[in-house]
Amino acid sequence: MSISKAITKQRVIEHYLPATVIPVADSTDTLFAPSNIALCKYWGKRDAELNLPINSSLSISLAHLGSRTKISVCDSDQVWLNGSQIAANDKFAAKVIAFVDLFRRGADHCVKVETENNIPTAAGLASSASGFAALMLAVDRFYGLNLEPQVLSAFARMGSGSASRSLYEGFVEWQMGIREDGMDSVALPLDCRWDDLRIGLVKVSTAEKAVDSRSGMNRTVETAHLYQSWPLQAATDLERLHRAISDKNFTQLGETAEQNALSMHATMIASWPPLLYWQPDSVAAMQTIWQARADGVEVYFTMDAGPNIKLLFTADAEAAVKQRFPDLEVVAPFA
Ligand code: PMV
């Protein structure tokens, strides 16, 4: 394929679309995509326009927790979130419509995009991954595009990097790819179940973070010398996670995920101005986890660009973990 030099999302997408798109029905049914949590994180972009990562990453999807999205023909462009209409000049609404525009390309119709997130807001979990994945599925259905799963993953990635992984259930690897147009930077599911694996969501704060992940990544890549060690850390951890998953070695899975998250945060802390998403309660939760391990309860954590903590444990440790975190929301990703 040949796409001209200045590669933009629009150009990449146009290559895969018919000359004009029209809605194939007045309304789609509701399309669901799960939220996901990375065990080996995506941190740093080699291309900011296309959200192409510097490293491959590996996540686990959160089963029934995620986003449901429906698109209908409407008199004016409208975005609805959890039953309320969002002002057109709101950042969220603007991002949703800009994504639809990549496919609509000026065609003469308006859309109503309705999204419901069932991710517990109390857990302070980001919803952009499931949100853009569900939006991509709805766009595909609305215009009758029938795109291949890998193309859906690549296009969802252009909305939000981690959305590339939210097209699938279970363990998912997002392969970084090397192509300039990014069409090999796609997620693929791992053929493996782990029925007694559990994820616990620990709420520290639900306030909107001051620095979003896009700006956080850029700042780290541009200013932290420590970032130079990140691609090697991620590659090593990815390999270890693959082995841990195929051997069902929970200790190796937990240790690798926790070290990976802390290594990512180390690069953020070493940026300038410094970027520290932790709050005192995040550190208190870490200390509770380390004490639980010292007491023989096998629980590990991971955390993203925010103060909240996600626990990893197995079903047999659930009661002991809940004793230490009474408000824990527990997810069984393979249920
Ligand atoms: O997809 P984004 O732009 O929201 O970035 C996600 C970044 C992390 O959550 C910190 C890591 C990851 O792999 O999900």
CSV table of C-alpha atoms and ligand atoms in Angstrom, one decimal:
chain,number,residue,atom,x,y,z
A,1,MET,CA,0.0,0.0,0.0
A,2,SER,CA,1.1,3.5,-0.5
A,3,ILE,CA,0.1,6.4,1.7
A,4,SER,CA,1.7,9.7,1.1
A,5,LYS,CA,4.5,11.1,3.3
A,6,ALA,CA,2.6,13.0,5.9
A,7,ILE,CA,0.8,10.1,7.5
A,8,THR,CA,-2.3,11.1,9.3
A,9,LYS,CA,-5.1,9.1,10.9
A,10,GLN,CA,-7.4,10.3,8.1
A,11,ARG,CA,-5.1,9.1,5.4
A,12,VAL,CA,-4.6,5.7,6.9
A,13,ILE,CA,-8.3,5.2,7.5
A,14,GLU,CA,-9.3,6.4,4.0
A,15,HIS,CA,-7.2,3.7,2.5
A,16,TYR,CA,-9.6,1.1,4.0
A,17,LEU,CA,-12.9,2.8,3.4
A,18,PRO,CA,-15.2,3.0,0.4
A,19,ALA,CA,-15.2,6.4,-1.4
A,20,THR,CA,-18.3,7.4,0.5
A,21,VAL,CA,-19.9,6.0,3.5
A,22,ILE,CA,-23.6,6.1,4.4
A,23,PRO,CA,-25.4,4.7,7.4
A,24,VAL,CA,-26.7,1.3,6.6
A,25,ALA,CA,-29.6,1.6,9.2
A,26,ASP,CA,-31.1,4.4,11.2
A,27,SER,CA,-29.5,3.0,14.3
A,28,THR,CA,-27.1,0.3,15.4
A,29,ASP,CA,-27.7,-2.1,18.2
A,30,THR,CA,-25.6,-1.6,21.3
A,31,LEU,CA,-22.0,-2.7,21.0
A,32,PHE,CA,-19.9,-3.6,24.0
A,33,ALA,CA,-16.1,-3.5,24.7
A,34,PRO,CA,-14.4,-4.4,28.0
A,35,SER,CA,-12.1,-2.2,29.9
A,36,ASN,CA,-8.6,-3.5,30.3
A,37,ILE,CA,-5.7,-3.3,32.7
A,38,ALA,CA,-2.1,-3.6,31.4
A,39,LEU,CA,0.3,-6.0,33.2
A,40,CYS,CA,3.1,-4.8,30.9
A,41,LYS,CA,2.3,-1.1,30.3
A,42,TYR,CA,2.3,1.0,27.1
A,43,TRP,CA,4.3,4.1,28.0
A,44,GLY,CA,5.7,6.3,25.3
A,45,LYS,CA,4.9,6.9,21.6
A,46,ARG,CA,7.0,6.6,18.5
A,47,ASP,CA,4.3,8.5,16.6
A,48,ALA,CA,1.9,10.8,18.5
A,49,GLU,CA,-0.6,11.2,15.5
A,50,LEU,CA,-1.2,7.5,15.2
A,51,ASN,CA,-0.6,6.5,18.8
A,52,LEU,CA,2.1,4.1,17.8
A,53,PRO,CA,3.9,2.8,20.9
A,54,ILE,CA,7.6,2.5,21.7
A,55,ASN,CA,7.0,-0.9,23.3
A,56,SER,CA,4.6,-3.8,23.1
A,57,SER,CA,2.2,-4.2,26.0
A,58,LEU,CA,0.0,-7.0,27.5
A,59,SER,CA,-3.3,-6.6,29.3
A,60,ILE,CA,-6.2,-8.4,30.8
A,61,SER,CA,-9.7,-7.4,30.0
A,62,LEU,CA,-12.2,-6.8,32.7
A,63,ALA,CA,-15.0,-9.1,31.5
A,64,HIS,CA,-18.4,-7.3,31.9
A,65,LEU,CA,-16.9,-4.0,33.0
A,66,GLY,CA,-16.6,-1.6,30.0
A,67,SER,CA,-18.6,0.5,27.6
A,68,ARG,CA,-21.7,0.0,25.5
A,69,THR,CA,-22.2,2.3,22.5
A,70,LYS,CA,-24.9,2.9,20.0
A,71,ILE,CA,-25.0,5.3,17.0
A,72,SER,CA,-28.1,6.6,15.4
A,73,VAL,CA,-28.9,9.1,12.6
A,74,CYS,CA,-30.0,12.4,14.2
A,75,ASP,CA,-30.8,16.1,13.2
A,76,SER,CA,-27.7,17.4,14.9
A,77,ASP,CA,-24.5,15.8,16.2
A,78,GLN,CA,-25.1,14.7,19.8
A,79,VAL,CA,-23.1,12.8,22.4
A,80,TRP,CA,-24.7,11.2,25.4
A,81,LEU,CA,-22.9,9.6,28.3
A,82,ASN,CA,-24.7,7.5,30.9
A,83,GLY,CA,-28.1,8.9,29.9
A,84,SER,CA,-27.2,12.6,29.8
A,85,GLN,CA,-26.4,14.7,26.8
A,86,ILE,CA,-22.9,16.2,26.9
A,87,ALA,CA,-22.4,19.8,25.7
A,88,ALA,CA,-20.9,19.9,22.2
A,89,ASN,CA,-17.9,22.0,23.3
A,90,ASP,CA,-17.0,19.5,26.1
A,91,LYS,CA,-13.6,17.8,25.6
A,92,PHE,CA,-15.2,14.3,25.7
A,93,ALA,CA,-17.9,15.1,23.2
A,94,ALA,CA,-15.4,16.8,20.8
A,95,LYS,CA,-13.1,13.7,20.9
A,96,VAL,CA,-16.0,11.4,20.1
A,97,ILE,CA,-17.3,13.4,17.2
A,98,ALA,CA,-13.7,13.9,15.9
A,99,PHE,CA,-13.4,10.1,15.8
A,100,VAL,CA,-16.6,9.6,14.0
A,101,ASP,CA,-15.5,12.3,11.5
A,102,LEU,CA,-12.5,10.2,10.5
A,103,PHE,CA,-15.0,7.8,9.0
A,104,ARG,CA,-17.9,10.2,8.0
A,105,ARG,CA,-15.5,12.5,6.0
A,106,GLY,CA,-18.0,15.3,5.5
A,107,ALA,CA,-20.9,13.0,4.4
A,108,ASP,CA,-24.3,14.7,4.8
A,109,HIS,CA,-25.8,13.2,8.0
A,110,CYS,CA,-25.6,13.9,11.7
A,111,VAL,CA,-25.2,11.3,14.5
A,112,LYS,CA,-26.3,10.7,18.0
A,113,VAL,CA,-23.6,8.7,19.9
A,114,GLU,CA,-24.9,7.1,23.1
A,115,THR,CA,-22.4,5.5,25.5
A,116,GLU,CA,-23.0,3.8,28.9
A,117,ASN,CA,-20.0,2.9,31.1
A,118,ASN,CA,-20.6,0.4,33.8
A,119,ILE,CA,-17.0,0.8,35.1
A,120,PRO,CA,-17.5,1.7,38.7
A,121,THR,CA,-16.7,5.4,38.8
A,122,ALA,CA,-15.8,4.7,42.5
A,123,ALA,CA,-12.8,2.7,41.3
A,124,GLY,CA,-11.5,5.7,39.3
A,125,LEU,CA,-10.8,3.5,36.3
A,126,ALA,CA,-10.1,5.1,33.0
A,127,SER,CA,-12.8,4.4,30.4
A,128,SER,CA,-11.1,5.7,27.3
A,129,ALA,CA,-9.9,2.2,26.3
A,130,SER,CA,-13.3,0.5,26.4
A,131,GLY,CA,-14.9,3.8,25.2
A,132,PHE,CA,-13.0,4.0,21.9
A,133,ALA,CA,-13.1,0.3,21.3
A,134,ALA,CA,-17.0,0.3,21.7
A,135,LEU,CA,-17.2,3.4,19.5
A,136,MET,CA,-15.1,1.7,16.8
A,137,LEU,CA,-17.4,-1.3,16.8
A,138,ALA,CA,-20.4,1.0,16.6
A,139,VAL,CA,-18.9,3.0,13.7
A,140,ASP,CA,-18.1,-0.3,11.9
A,141,ARG,CA,-21.7,-1.4,12.3
A,142,PHE,CA,-23.3,2.0,11.5
A,143,TYR,CA,-21.5,2.2,8.2
A,144,GLY,CA,-21.6,-1.5,7.4
A,145,LEU,CA,-17.8,-1.6,7.0
A,146,ASN,CA,-17.2,-5.2,8.2
A,147,LEU,CA,-13.6,-4.4,9.0
A,148,GLU,CA,-11.3,-7.3,10.0
A,149,PRO,CA,-10.6,-7.5,13.8
A,150,GLN,CA,-7.0,-6.3,13.3
A,151,VAL,CA,-8.1,-3.3,11.4
A,152,LEU,CA,-10.7,-2.5,14.1
A,153,SER,CA,-7.9,-2.7,16.6
A,154,ALA,CA,-5.6,-0.4,14.6
A,155,PHE,CA,-8.3,2.2,14.1
A,156,ALA,CA,-9.5,2.0,17.8
A,157,ARG,CA,-5.8,2.6,18.7
A,158,MET,CA,-6.0,6.0,16.9
A,159,GLY,CA,-8.7,7.0,19.4
A,160,SER,CA,-6.7,5.9,22.4
A,161,GLY,CA,-3.7,3.6,22.4
A,162,SER,CA,-5.0,1.2,25.1
A,163,ALA,CA,-8.3,0.9,23.1
A,164,SER,CA,-6.5,-1.4,20.7
A,165,ARG,CA,-6.5,-4.0,23.4
A,166,SER,CA,-10.1,-3.6,24.4
A,167,LEU,CA,-11.4,-5.4,21.3
A,168,TYR,CA,-10.8,-8.7,23.0
A,169,GLU,CA,-11.6,-10.6,26.2
A,170,GLY,CA,-8.9,-12.2,28.4
A,171,PHE,CA,-5.2,-11.7,28.0
A,172,VAL,CA,-4.3,-9.5,25.1
A,173,GLU,CA,-1.0,-8.4,23.6
A,174,TRP,CA,-0.6,-5.2,21.6
A,175,GLN,CA,2.3,-5.7,19.3
A,176,MET,CA,4.1,-2.4,18.8
A,177,GLY,CA,4.7,-3.0,15.1
A,178,ILE,CA,7.3,-1.3,12.9
A,179,ARG,CA,5.3,0.0,9.9
A,180,GLU,CA,5.1,3.7,9.4
A,181,ASP,CA,1.3,3.6,8.8
A,182,GLY,CA,1.0,1.5,12.0
A,183,MET,CA,-1.2,-1.2,10.5
A,184,ASP,CA,0.9,-3.8,12.2
A,185,SER,CA,0.5,-2.1,15.6
A,186,VAL,CA,-2.5,-4.1,16.6
A,187,ALA,CA,-3.7,-6.2,19.5
A,188,LEU,CA,-4.2,-10.0,19.5
A,189,PRO,CA,-5.8,-12.2,22.1
A,190,LEU,CA,-3.7,-14.9,23.8
A,191,ASP,CA,-5.2,-18.3,23.7
A,192,CYS,CA,-5.3,-18.9,27.4
A,193,ARG,CA,-7.8,-18.9,30.3
A,194,TRP,CA,-6.9,-18.5,33.9
A,195,ASP,CA,-10.2,-19.1,35.7
A,196,ASP,CA,-9.2,-18.4,39.3
A,197,LEU,CA,-7.4,-15.1,38.5
A,198,ARG,CA,-8.9,-12.1,40.2
A,199,ILE,CA,-8.5,-8.4,39.9
A,200,GLY,CA,-9.4,-6.0,42.8
A,201,LEU,CA,-10.1,-2.3,42.2
A,202,VAL,CA,-8.9,-0.1,45.1
A,203,LYS,CA,-10.3,3.4,45.0
A,204,VAL,CA,-7.9,6.1,46.1
A,205,SER,CA,-9.4,9.1,44.3
A,206,THR,CA,-11.9,9.7,41.5
A,207,ALA,CA,-10.9,13.3,40.9
A,208,GLU,CA,-9.9,14.1,37.3
A,209,LYS,CA,-6.1,13.9,37.1
A,210,ALA,CA,-4.2,17.1,36.4
A,211,VAL,CA,-1.9,15.5,33.7
A,212,ASP,CA,-3.6,13.1,31.3
A,213,SER,CA,-1.7,10.0,30.0
A,214,ARG,CA,-0.9,11.6,26.6
A,215,SER,CA,0.9,14.6,28.1
A,216,GLY,CA,2.4,12.4,30.8
A,217,MET,CA,4.0,10.1,28.2
A,218,ASN,CA,5.3,13.0,26.2
A,219,ARG,CA,6.8,14.6,29.2
A,220,THR,CA,8.5,11.4,30.3
A,221,VAL,CA,9.9,10.6,26.8
A,222,GLU,CA,11.2,14.1,26.4
A,223,THR,CA,12.7,14.8,29.8
A,224,ALA,CA,13.5,11.7,31.7
A,225,HIS,CA,16.9,10.1,31.0
A,226,LEU,CA,15.6,7.1,33.0
A,227,TYR,CA,13.1,6.5,30.2
A,228,GLN,CA,16.0,5.1,28.1
A,229,SER,CA,15.8,1.9,30.2
A,230,TRP,CA,12.1,1.5,29.8
A,231,PRO,CA,11.9,-0.3,26.4
A,232,LEU,CA,14.3,-3.0,27.7
A,233,GLN,CA,12.3,-3.3,30.9
A,234,ALA,CA,9.1,-3.7,29.0
A,235,ALA,CA,10.5,-6.3,26.5
A,236,THR,CA,11.9,-8.3,29.4
A,237,ASP,CA,8.6,-8.2,31.3
A,238,LEU,CA,6.6,-9.1,28.3
A,239,GLU,CA,8.6,-12.2,27.8
A,240,ARG,CA,8.3,-13.1,31.6
A,241,LEU,CA,4.5,-12.5,31.4
A,242,HIS,CA,4.1,-14.8,28.5
A,243,ARG,CA,5.9,-17.6,30.4
A,244,ALA,CA,4.0,-16.9,33.6
A,245,ILE,CA,0.7,-17.1,31.7
A,246,SER,CA,1.6,-20.3,29.8
A,247,ASP,CA,2.9,-22.0,33.0
A,248,LYS,CA,0.1,-20.6,35.2
A,249,ASN,CA,2.8,-19.2,37.5
A,250,PHE,CA,0.9,-16.6,39.5
A,251,THR,CA,4.0,-15.5,41.5
A,252,GLN,CA,5.8,-14.7,38.3
A,253,LEU,CA,2.8,-12.9,36.9
A,254,GLY,CA,2.3,-10.8,40.0
A,255,GLU,CA,5.9,-9.9,40.6
A,256,THR,CA,6.4,-9.0,36.9
A,257,ALA,CA,3.3,-6.8,36.7
A,258,GLU,CA,4.1,-5.0,40.0
A,259,GLN,CA,7.7,-4.4,39.0
A,260,ASN,CA,6.6,-3.2,35.5
A,261,ALA,CA,4.2,-0.7,37.0
A,262,LEU,CA,6.7,0.6,39.5
A,263,SER,CA,9.3,0.9,36.7
A,264,MET,CA,6.9,2.9,34.6
A,265,HIS,CA,6.2,5.2,37.5
A,266,ALA,CA,9.9,5.6,38.2
A,267,THR,CA,10.3,7.1,34.7
A,268,MET,CA,7.5,9.5,35.4
A,269,ILE,CA,8.9,10.6,38.7
A,270,ALA,CA,12.3,11.2,36.9
A,271,SER,CA,10.6,13.6,34.4
A,272,TRP,CA,10.7,17.3,34.6
A,273,PRO,CA,8.5,18.9,36.0
A,274,PRO,CA,8.2,15.7,38.0
A,275,LEU,CA,5.1,13.6,37.5
A,276,LEU,CA,3.9,11.7,40.6
A,277,TYR,CA,0.3,10.3,40.3
A,278,TRP,CA,0.6,8.7,43.8
A,279,GLN,CA,-1.3,10.1,46.7
A,280,PRO,CA,-0.6,9.2,50.4
A,281,ASP,CA,-3.4,6.6,50.2
A,282,SER,CA,-1.8,5.0,47.2
A,283,VAL,CA,1.4,4.5,49.2
A,284,ALA,CA,-0.6,3.3,52.2
A,285,ALA,CA,-2.3,0.7,49.9
A,286,MET,CA,1.2,-0.5,48.6
A,287,GLN,CA,2.4,-0.9,52.2
A,288,THR,CA,-0.7,-2.9,53.1
A,289,ILE,CA,0.0,-5.2,50.0
A,290,TRP,CA,3.7,-5.6,51.0
A,291,GLN,CA,2.6,-6.5,54.6
A,292,ALA,CA,0.0,-8.9,53.3
A,293,ARG,CA,2.7,-10.7,51.3
A,294,ALA,CA,5.0,-10.8,54.3
A,295,ASP,CA,2.1,-12.4,56.1
A,296,GLY,CA,1.8,-15.1,53.4
A,297,VAL,CA,-1.1,-13.6,51.4
A,298,GLU,CA,-0.1,-13.6,47.7
A,299,VAL,CA,-1.4,-10.3,46.4
A,300,TYR,CA,0.4,-7.9,44.0
A,301,PHE,CA,-0.6,-4.6,42.4
A,302,THR,CA,-0.4,-2.5,39.3
A,303,MET,CA,-1.4,1.1,38.7
A,304,ASP,CA,-1.8,3.4,35.7
A,305,ALA,CA,-1.5,7.1,35.2
A,306,GLY,CA,-3.5,7.9,38.3
A,307,PRO,CA,-3.6,7.3,42.0
A,308,ASN,CA,-5.8,4.1,42.1
A,309,ILE,CA,-4.4,0.7,42.7
A,310,LYS,CA,-5.4,-2.6,41.0
A,311,LEU,CA,-4.8,-5.8,42.9
A,312,LEU,CA,-3.9,-9.2,41.4
A,313,PHE,CA,-4.6,-12.3,43.4
A,314,THR,CA,-6.2,-15.8,43.0
A,315,ALA,CA,-9.6,-16.9,44.2
A,316,ASP,CA,-8.1,-18.8,47.2
A,317,ALA,CA,-6.7,-15.5,48.6
A,318,GLU,CA,-9.9,-13.4,48.1
A,319,ALA,CA,-11.1,-13.6,51.7
A,320,ALA,CA,-7.7,-12.6,53.1
A,321,VAL,CA,-7.4,-9.8,50.6
A,322,LYS,CA,-10.9,-8.4,51.3
A,323,GLN,CA,-10.0,-8.4,55.0
A,324,ARG,CA,-7.3,-5.9,54.3
A,325,PHE,CA,-9.3,-4.0,51.6
A,326,PRO,CA,-12.9,-4.1,52.8
A,327,ASP,CA,-14.3,-1.9,50.0
A,328,LEU,CA,-12.7,-3.9,47.3
A,329,GLU,CA,-14.5,-4.4,44.0
A,330,VAL,CA,-13.5,-7.8,42.7
A,331,VAL,CA,-13.5,-8.8,39.0
A,332,ALA,CA,-13.2,-12.4,37.7
A,333,PRO,CA,-11.8,-11.7,34.2
A,334,PHE,CA,-12.5,-15.2,32.9
A,335,ALA,CA,-15.9,-15.7,34.5
B,1,PMV,O1,-4.4,4.7,26.0
B,1,PMV,P1,-4.0,5.8,26.9
B,1,PMV,O2,-3.5,7.0,26.1
B,1,PMV,O3,-5.1,6.2,27.8
B,1,PMV,O4,-2.7,5.4,27.8
B,1,PMV,C1,-2.7,4.4,28.7
B,1,PMV,C2,-1.5,4.4,29.5
B,1,PMV,C3,-1.4,3.4,30.7
B,1,PMV,O5,-2.7,3.2,31.2
B,1,PMV,C4,-0.6,4.1,31.8
B,1,PMV,C5,-0.8,2.1,30.4
B,1,PMV,C6,-1.5,1.1,29.6
B,1,PMV,O6,-0.9,0.3,28.9
B,1,PMV,O7,-2.8,1.1,29.7
